[in-house]
């Protein structure tokens, strides 16, 4: 009888210790999902943060900003990676957010497209892009003034609910569901679709258009320059697409329009209560900013970062 009692006590102790261990592990694990735009930087941040805090573990998955927001609001993850302006509807659902960096959505074209040399010099205006992507009035290149090449414009867009499509649509005066084109999942998938189609036109976040290490555009894809002032040519002050550093500088100083430039966020259902999550967020908007430019993103102004840090302390 005594042996049985001792065994029961031992089993209870083991269960309690296991539960405590599981609870500690959960408290020291930070889960994130969402925007492809923010995914590479969050991975970089997690790697650097673990060097200082080896007891912290991360679960990070991409899947689009829509998934990040849905997962955050449902409590499936600690933080959602989000890459467009937060809507009044999302605010009404109790979303809490911190701005962490900035990038942009850029229109793209296959480098082998015969119209590319003309587009490189001429660019496309906001209205022309709207008539291609939203109203569908323009489906062939020779419908544009000064272009005689009679080729179809094969449009691609994102099939997943995402910040890139939402931001691109907002720039063109619409919503993601208004965008014309063949739907493709994910940022890498959209870039690949344009590379594989000589007539392909799409849009991508900067990190999927340029190679961070070389600073050059990825093979097979080119930028469609935006004719911001609408004068029918890409002026010197609009020509900032050759290298990654050039476009990042243009995003930072406002030469590239916003939208499609935009802030990127980490979101949650109310302010996070887990201390590990709050500590990570504070590190991101302070010490972690040193890795932003290195990873191919645009740092937020100091006053904006100070606002985020204050928000975390409230």
PDB file of N, CA and C in Angstrom, residues 26 28-33 42 57-61 71-72 75-81 267 274 277 280:
ATOM      1  N   UNK A  26       6.452  27.664 -23.233  1.00  0.00           N
ATOM      2  CA  UNK A  26       5.483  28.487 -23.959  1.00  0.00           C
ATOM      3  C   UNK A  26       5.757  29.966 -23.722  1.00  0.00           C
ATOM      4  N   UNK A  28       8.532  31.304 -23.197  1.00  0.00           N
ATOM      5  CA  UNK A  28       9.795  31.684 -23.819  1.00  0.00           C
ATOM      6  C   UNK A  28       9.805  31.456 -25.332  1.00  0.00           C
ATOM      7  N   UNK A  29       8.638  31.135 -25.908  1.00  0.00           N
ATOM      8  CA  UNK A  29       8.510  30.938 -27.359  1.00  0.00           C
ATOM      9  C   UNK A  29       7.638  32.048 -27.937  1.00  0.00           C
ATOM     10  N   UNK A  30       8.143  32.707 -28.982  1.00  0.00           N
ATOM     11  CA  UNK A  30       7.404  33.791 -29.649  1.00  0.00           C
ATOM     12  C   UNK A  30       7.014  33.312 -31.039  1.00  0.00           C
ATOM     13  N   UNK A  31       5.718  33.316 -31.320  1.00  0.00           N
ATOM     14  CA  UNK A  31       5.233  32.844 -32.622  1.00  0.00           C
ATOM     15  C   UNK A  31       4.771  34.023 -33.471  1.00  0.00           C
ATOM     16  N   UNK A  32       5.126  33.987 -34.753  1.00  0.00           N
ATOM     17  CA  UNK A  32       4.748  35.049 -35.689  1.00  0.00           C
ATOM     18  C   UNK A  32       4.334  34.430 -37.018  1.00  0.00           C
ATOM     19  N   UNK A  33       3.367  35.072 -37.687  1.00  0.00           N
ATOM     20  CA  UNK A  33       2.994  34.664 -39.044  1.00  0.00           C
ATOM     21  C   UNK A  33       2.584  35.905 -39.825  1.00  0.00           C
ATOM     22  N   UNK A  42      12.163  39.833 -40.066  1.00  0.00           N
ATOM     23  CA  UNK A  42      11.815  39.224 -38.784  1.00  0.00           C
ATOM     24  C   UNK A  42      12.712  38.016 -38.511  1.00  0.00           C
ATOM     25  N   UNK A  57      12.838  31.100 -28.003  1.00  0.00           N
ATOM     26  CA  UNK A  57      12.626  30.340 -29.237  1.00  0.00           C
ATOM     27  C   UNK A  57      11.599  31.078 -30.106  1.00  0.00           C
ATOM     28  N   UNK A  58      11.706  30.895 -31.426  1.00  0.00           N
ATOM     29  CA  UNK A  58      10.799  31.552 -32.370  1.00  0.00           C
ATOM     30  C   UNK A  58      10.154  30.532 -33.299  1.00  0.00           C
ATOM     31  N   UNK A  59       8.878  30.733 -33.594  1.00  0.00           N
ATOM     32  CA  UNK A  59       8.171  30.030 -34.669  1.00  0.00           C
ATOM     33  C   UNK A  59       7.684  31.094 -35.645  1.00  0.00           C
ATOM     34  N   UNK A  60       8.260  31.120 -36.856  1.00  0.00           N
ATOM     35  CA  UNK A  60       7.964  32.185 -37.815  1.00  0.00           C
ATOM     36  C   UNK A  60       7.524  31.566 -39.138  1.00  0.00           C
ATOM     37  N   UNK A  61       6.395  32.025 -39.664  1.00  0.00           N
ATOM     38  CA  UNK A  61       5.937  31.518 -40.961  1.00  0.00           C
ATOM     39  C   UNK A  61       5.353  32.656 -41.788  1.00  0.00           C
ATOM     40  N   UNK A  71      -4.446  35.518 -37.814  1.00  0.00           N
ATOM     41  CA  UNK A  71      -3.817  34.711 -36.761  1.00  0.00           C
ATOM     42  C   UNK A  71      -3.621  35.517 -35.487  1.00  0.00           C
ATOM     43  N   UNK A  72      -3.245  36.788 -35.636  1.00  0.00           N
ATOM     44  CA  UNK A  72      -3.037  37.633 -34.461  1.00  0.00           C
ATOM     45  C   UNK A  72      -4.354  37.880 -33.731  1.00  0.00           C
ATOM     46  N   UNK A  75      -5.519  34.933 -31.814  1.00  0.00           N
ATOM     47  CA  UNK A  75      -4.624  34.467 -30.766  1.00  0.00           C
ATOM     48  C   UNK A  75      -3.831  33.228 -31.157  1.00  0.00           C
ATOM     49  N   UNK A  76      -3.877  32.868 -32.442  1.00  0.00           N
ATOM     50  CA  UNK A  76      -3.117  31.711 -32.915  1.00  0.00           C
ATOM     51  C   UNK A  76      -1.619  31.957 -32.815  1.00  0.00           C
ATOM     52  N   UNK A  77      -1.199  33.216 -33.005  1.00  0.00           N
ATOM     53  CA  UNK A  77       0.210  33.593 -32.879  1.00  0.00           C
ATOM     54  C   UNK A  77       0.319  34.779 -31.922  1.00  0.00           C
ATOM     55  N   UNK A  78       1.529  35.001 -31.431  1.00  0.00           N
ATOM     56  CA  UNK A  78       1.761  36.155 -30.562  1.00  0.00           C
ATOM     57  C   UNK A  78       1.732  37.454 -31.355  1.00  0.00           C
ATOM     58  N   UNK A  79       2.309  37.414 -32.569  1.00  0.00           N
ATOM     59  CA  UNK A  79       2.403  38.623 -33.388  1.00  0.00           C
ATOM     60  C   UNK A  79       2.130  38.290 -34.846  1.00  0.00           C
ATOM     61  N   UNK A  80       1.391  39.167 -35.515  1.00  0.00           N
ATOM     62  CA  UNK A  80       1.184  39.044 -36.956  1.00  0.00           C
ATOM     63  C   UNK A  80       2.094  40.022 -37.684  1.00  0.00           C
ATOM     64  N   UNK A  81       2.672  39.585 -38.781  1.00  0.00           N
ATOM     65  CA  UNK A  81       3.473  40.470 -39.635  1.00  0.00           C
ATOM     66  C   UNK A  81       2.517  41.099 -40.640  1.00  0.00           C
ATOM     67  N   UNK A 267       1.529  43.158 -35.328  1.00  0.00           N
ATOM     68  CA  UNK A 267       0.206  43.379 -34.756  1.00  0.00           C
ATOM     69  C   UNK A 267      -0.154  42.265 -33.778  1.00  0.00           C
ATOM     70  N   UNK A 274       2.508  38.727 -22.769  1.00  0.00           N
ATOM     71  CA  UNK A 274       3.690  37.895 -22.548  1.00  0.00           C
ATOM     72  C   UNK A 274       4.936  38.781 -22.499  1.00  0.00           C
ATOM     73  N   UNK A 277       7.443  38.588 -25.438  1.00  0.00           N
ATOM     74  CA  UNK A 277       6.998  39.290 -26.646  1.00  0.00           C
ATOM     75  C   UNK A 277       7.255  40.783 -26.527  1.00  0.00           C
ATOM     76  N   UNK A 280      10.973  41.547 -26.829  1.00  0.00           N
ATOM     77  CA  UNK A 280      11.425  41.431 -28.222  1.00  0.00           C
ATOM     78  C   UNK A 280      11.017  42.668 -29.013  1.00  0.00           C
TER      79      UNK A 280
END
